[in-house]
């Protein structure tokens, strides 16, 4: 299916959180839950939950021939899939812990003269100077920004902040 | 003496004017810019999909991976190190090939069908 490479992000999005069977080149077939599809290489990331660990398989976009959808994920699996790569602590922390963590970090950043605002539906994302956002659980790996200089500086600051605590 | 045959005429293609050096790119309200501009929702979906993919790469770094390649070749690598932006090259350590173990190896993305790892 050469079409697969030319699909739009919206079409790819419709496969996310579905149980699918991917037919790839040389009669390889893979089944699993779709975590995501890379919009750059069109590669499919599949998850298979086993007893203790999770097997992740990435099928390269150029090798994909056909994708069949079997099932839709229920809420439990959906939740599991969306947190599969985030640190294990996230799921263990209660929302209260995160709230205090967020307030502490916010006041610490403000003390250091860094402009911070709250963002998002639940006001859980910290936005630094309008160009960088810090998502829960507010670690150095949770920062995202298109400006890599600001990103590395804030990540270093956060690292200092966490080691000092 | 006969005149040599005329060469075919080539039309002159006029390219659109580039942005002025002091400007800030093409006018965002011009038809050209509007045609290029995908809906905001598209971009949002694209970025969430990409972020999840990058997190999957981050999760796989340092773990043993198994590559399924063309011609029914399956190789194991002890450590997944890095991959480039377009997922075109994969750098791994201690790649177990039929010819022996390669300490450091670069695998071309187009040769791979799939790869897997456990977390």
XYZ file of C-alpha atoms in Angstrom:
284
model
C 0.000 0.000 0.000
C 2.050 2.911 -1.245
C -0.933 5.028 -0.245
C 0.012 4.496 3.358
C 2.922 6.923 3.064
C 0.701 9.645 1.641
C -2.084 9.583 4.174
C -2.884 12.729 6.116
C -2.288 12.973 9.875
C -6.050 12.843 10.431
C -6.272 9.511 8.620
C -3.350 8.129 10.624
C -4.911 9.375 13.827
C -7.954 7.189 13.137
C -5.767 4.069 13.565
C -4.409 5.103 16.967
C -5.673 3.055 19.947
C -6.956 0.302 17.651
C -6.069 -3.362 17.594
C -4.721 -3.894 14.089
C -3.063 -6.432 11.866
C -0.326 -4.927 9.717
C 0.717 -6.785 6.594
C 4.244 -5.800 5.658
C 6.676 -6.717 2.901
C 7.810 -10.358 2.498
C 4.623 -11.725 4.088
C 5.393 -10.405 7.543
C 2.312 -9.875 9.652
C 2.144 -8.099 12.952
C -0.730 -7.615 15.321
C -0.986 -5.207 18.227
C -2.351 -1.981 19.616
C -1.349 1.103 17.665
C 0.420 3.597 19.912
C 1.233 6.087 17.210
C 2.180 6.551 13.593
C 5.196 8.730 12.897
C 4.027 11.474 10.527
C 7.537 11.803 9.055
C 8.366 8.181 8.176
C 4.798 6.766 8.439
C 6.174 4.038 10.735
C 3.614 2.282 12.927
C 4.384 1.708 16.601
C 2.554 -1.354 17.941
C 2.284 -2.561 21.533
C 1.626 -6.079 22.784
C 0.994 -6.465 26.485
C 2.596 -9.563 27.936
C 2.609 -10.860 31.504
C 5.314 -8.583 32.896
C 6.601 -6.485 30.077
C 5.331 -4.843 26.961
C 6.633 -5.697 23.552
C 6.943 -2.712 21.252
C 7.272 -3.249 17.538
C 7.941 -0.521 15.014
C 6.939 -1.358 11.447
C 8.715 0.917 8.991
C 6.344 3.017 6.903
C 7.874 1.984 3.568
C 7.256 -1.713 4.339
C 3.570 -1.366 5.220
C 1.262 -2.975 2.684
C -2.079 -3.257 4.415
C -3.564 -2.328 7.770
C -6.692 -4.069 9.042
C -8.541 -2.811 12.092
C -9.989 -5.434 14.467
C -10.906 -3.798 17.734
C -11.147 -0.508 19.482
C -9.438 0.028 22.835
C -11.522 0.433 25.968
C -10.690 3.146 28.503
C -8.238 1.018 30.493
C -6.143 0.101 27.472
C -6.406 3.608 26.100
C -4.982 4.981 29.354
C -2.263 2.352 29.343
C -1.269 3.137 25.774
C -1.041 6.862 26.327
C 1.244 6.464 29.351
C 3.334 3.643 27.992
C 6.483 5.722 27.475
C 6.084 8.259 30.246
C 7.903 7.537 33.470
C 6.329 5.080 35.867
C 6.107 7.724 38.574
C 3.478 9.653 36.650
C 0.812 7.062 37.139
C 1.642 6.679 40.805
C 1.438 10.348 41.660
C -1.904 11.693 42.729
C -3.248 14.905 41.325
C -2.644 16.633 44.684
C 1.054 15.787 44.607
C 1.277 17.123 41.088
C -0.570 20.288 42.082
C 1.881 21.073 44.906
C 4.785 20.165 42.646
C 3.458 22.531 40.012
C 2.962 25.392 42.496
C 6.456 24.926 43.970
C 8.058 24.904 40.549
C 6.039 27.918 39.441
C 7.031 29.998 42.448
C 10.647 28.894 42.112
C 10.732 29.930 38.460
C 9.107 33.253 39.358
C 11.728 33.847 42.040
C 14.314 33.443 39.319
C 12.594 36.106 37.217
C 11.323 33.655 34.623
C 7.826 34.519 33.380
C 5.461 31.561 33.879
C 1.783 31.148 33.053
C -0.634 28.249 33.340
C -2.043 26.650 30.220
C -4.312 23.936 28.974
C -7.823 22.793 29.794
C -6.940 21.634 33.297
C -4.333 24.392 33.815
C -1.756 21.677 34.341
C 0.808 22.844 31.816
C 3.329 25.490 32.784
C 4.182 27.867 29.979
C 7.530 29.666 30.178
C 7.747 33.008 28.367
C 5.138 31.784 25.885
C 7.636 29.572 24.044
C 8.187 26.533 26.252
C 5.730 24.270 28.002
C 6.306 21.925 30.924
C 3.813 19.094 31.274
C 3.200 16.978 34.379
C 5.183 15.468 36.134
C 7.353 18.553 35.525
C 10.740 16.888 35.019
C 13.466 17.939 32.573
C 12.122 15.408 30.051
C 8.660 16.938 30.118
C 9.699 20.238 28.571
C 8.859 20.950 24.978
C 9.796 23.929 22.882
C 10.698 24.698 19.304
C 13.584 26.825 20.533
C 16.364 24.440 21.466
C 18.484 27.055 23.215
C 15.706 27.969 25.606
C 14.847 24.279 25.947
C 18.348 23.272 27.022
C 18.621 26.173 29.459
C 15.312 25.450 31.145
C 16.105 21.732 31.250
C 19.391 22.512 32.986
C 17.604 24.820 35.431
C 15.059 22.111 36.215
C 17.847 19.599 36.743
C 19.498 21.972 39.222
C 16.175 22.566 40.941
C 15.534 18.833 41.318
C 19.026 18.035 42.607
C 18.835 20.856 45.129
C 15.585 19.528 46.586
C 23.639 28.650 -48.463
C 20.549 27.544 -46.471
C 19.765 29.070 -43.157
C 20.174 26.715 -40.204
C 16.837 25.607 -38.667
C 15.573 27.849 -35.915
C 15.900 26.581 -32.402
C 12.567 26.003 -30.611
C 11.492 28.998 -28.625
C 11.705 28.677 -24.884
C 9.060 30.462 -22.846
C 10.299 32.652 -20.031
C 8.912 31.545 -16.713
C 8.452 34.369 -14.280
C 8.912 33.268 -10.723
C 6.957 34.992 -7.992
C 8.807 37.737 -6.234
C 10.705 36.484 -3.179
C 10.081 38.097 0.188
C 11.976 41.349 0.608
C 15.188 40.998 2.621
C 13.816 43.084 5.445
C 10.414 41.356 5.380
C 9.159 38.454 7.429
C 8.458 35.922 4.711
C 5.459 35.645 2.423
C 2.331 37.508 3.368
C 0.308 35.060 5.507
C -2.947 36.355 4.022
C -1.891 35.815 0.392
C -3.661 33.032 -1.568
C -0.351 31.241 -1.928
C 0.217 31.134 1.829
C -3.372 30.108 2.499
C -3.089 27.211 0.069
C 0.012 25.987 1.879
C -1.393 26.387 5.317
C -3.001 23.205 6.636
C -5.672 23.505 9.276
C -4.488 24.000 12.850
C -6.059 20.709 13.906
C -3.875 18.901 11.353
C -0.782 20.367 12.851
C -1.871 19.509 16.359
C -2.553 15.859 15.456
C 0.747 15.694 13.601
C 2.646 17.004 16.584
C 1.015 14.596 19.062
C 1.690 11.646 16.763
C 5.289 12.740 16.294
C 5.808 13.349 19.999
C 4.612 9.845 20.828
C 6.958 8.416 18.216
C 9.926 10.366 19.597
C 9.056 9.145 23.087
C 9.075 5.590 21.766
C 12.597 6.169 20.422
C 13.626 7.615 23.766
C 12.187 4.575 25.543
C 14.071 2.174 23.263
C 17.491 3.776 23.692
C 19.944 1.502 25.478
C 17.698 -1.559 25.161
C 18.355 -4.731 23.160
C 16.519 -4.665 19.833
C 15.716 -7.224 17.170
C 15.624 -6.096 13.562
C 13.633 -7.938 10.918
C 15.134 -7.029 7.570
C 14.551 -7.893 3.938
C 15.592 -11.318 2.558
C 14.402 -12.957 5.801
C 17.342 -11.636 7.794
C 16.855 -11.241 11.532
C 19.612 -9.664 13.606
C 19.903 -8.775 17.261
C 21.667 -5.775 18.679
C 22.581 -5.489 22.327
C 21.965 -1.777 22.498
C 19.897 0.657 20.477
C 21.707 3.990 20.487
C 20.228 6.491 18.110
C 18.316 7.127 14.952
C 18.162 10.223 12.778
C 15.288 12.614 12.245
C 13.683 10.793 9.296
C 14.296 7.306 10.794
C 16.705 6.705 7.918
C 19.722 5.427 9.862
C 19.860 3.452 13.074
C 22.990 3.284 15.184
C 23.381 0.210 17.389
C 26.084 -1.446 19.496
C 27.159 -5.103 19.446
C 25.178 -6.134 16.418
C 25.138 -9.926 16.105
C 25.450 -10.671 12.398
C 25.975 -14.056 10.713
C 29.576 -12.903 10.093
C 30.304 -12.043 13.707
C 29.636 -9.324 16.207
C 30.018 -5.720 15.109
C 30.901 -3.397 17.975
C 29.240 -0.382 16.411
C 26.978 -0.529 13.403
C 24.828 1.770 11.326
C 21.752 0.136 9.826
C 19.966 1.715 6.875
C 16.278 2.331 7.531
C 15.133 1.270 4.026
C 16.624 -2.215 4.658
C 14.482 -2.745 7.737
C 10.935 -4.114 7.728
C 10.387 -3.833 11.458
C 12.185 -3.825 14.775
C 11.044 -4.736 18.254
C 12.083 -4.308 21.848
C 10.593 -4.946 25.285
C 9.970 -2.425 28.034
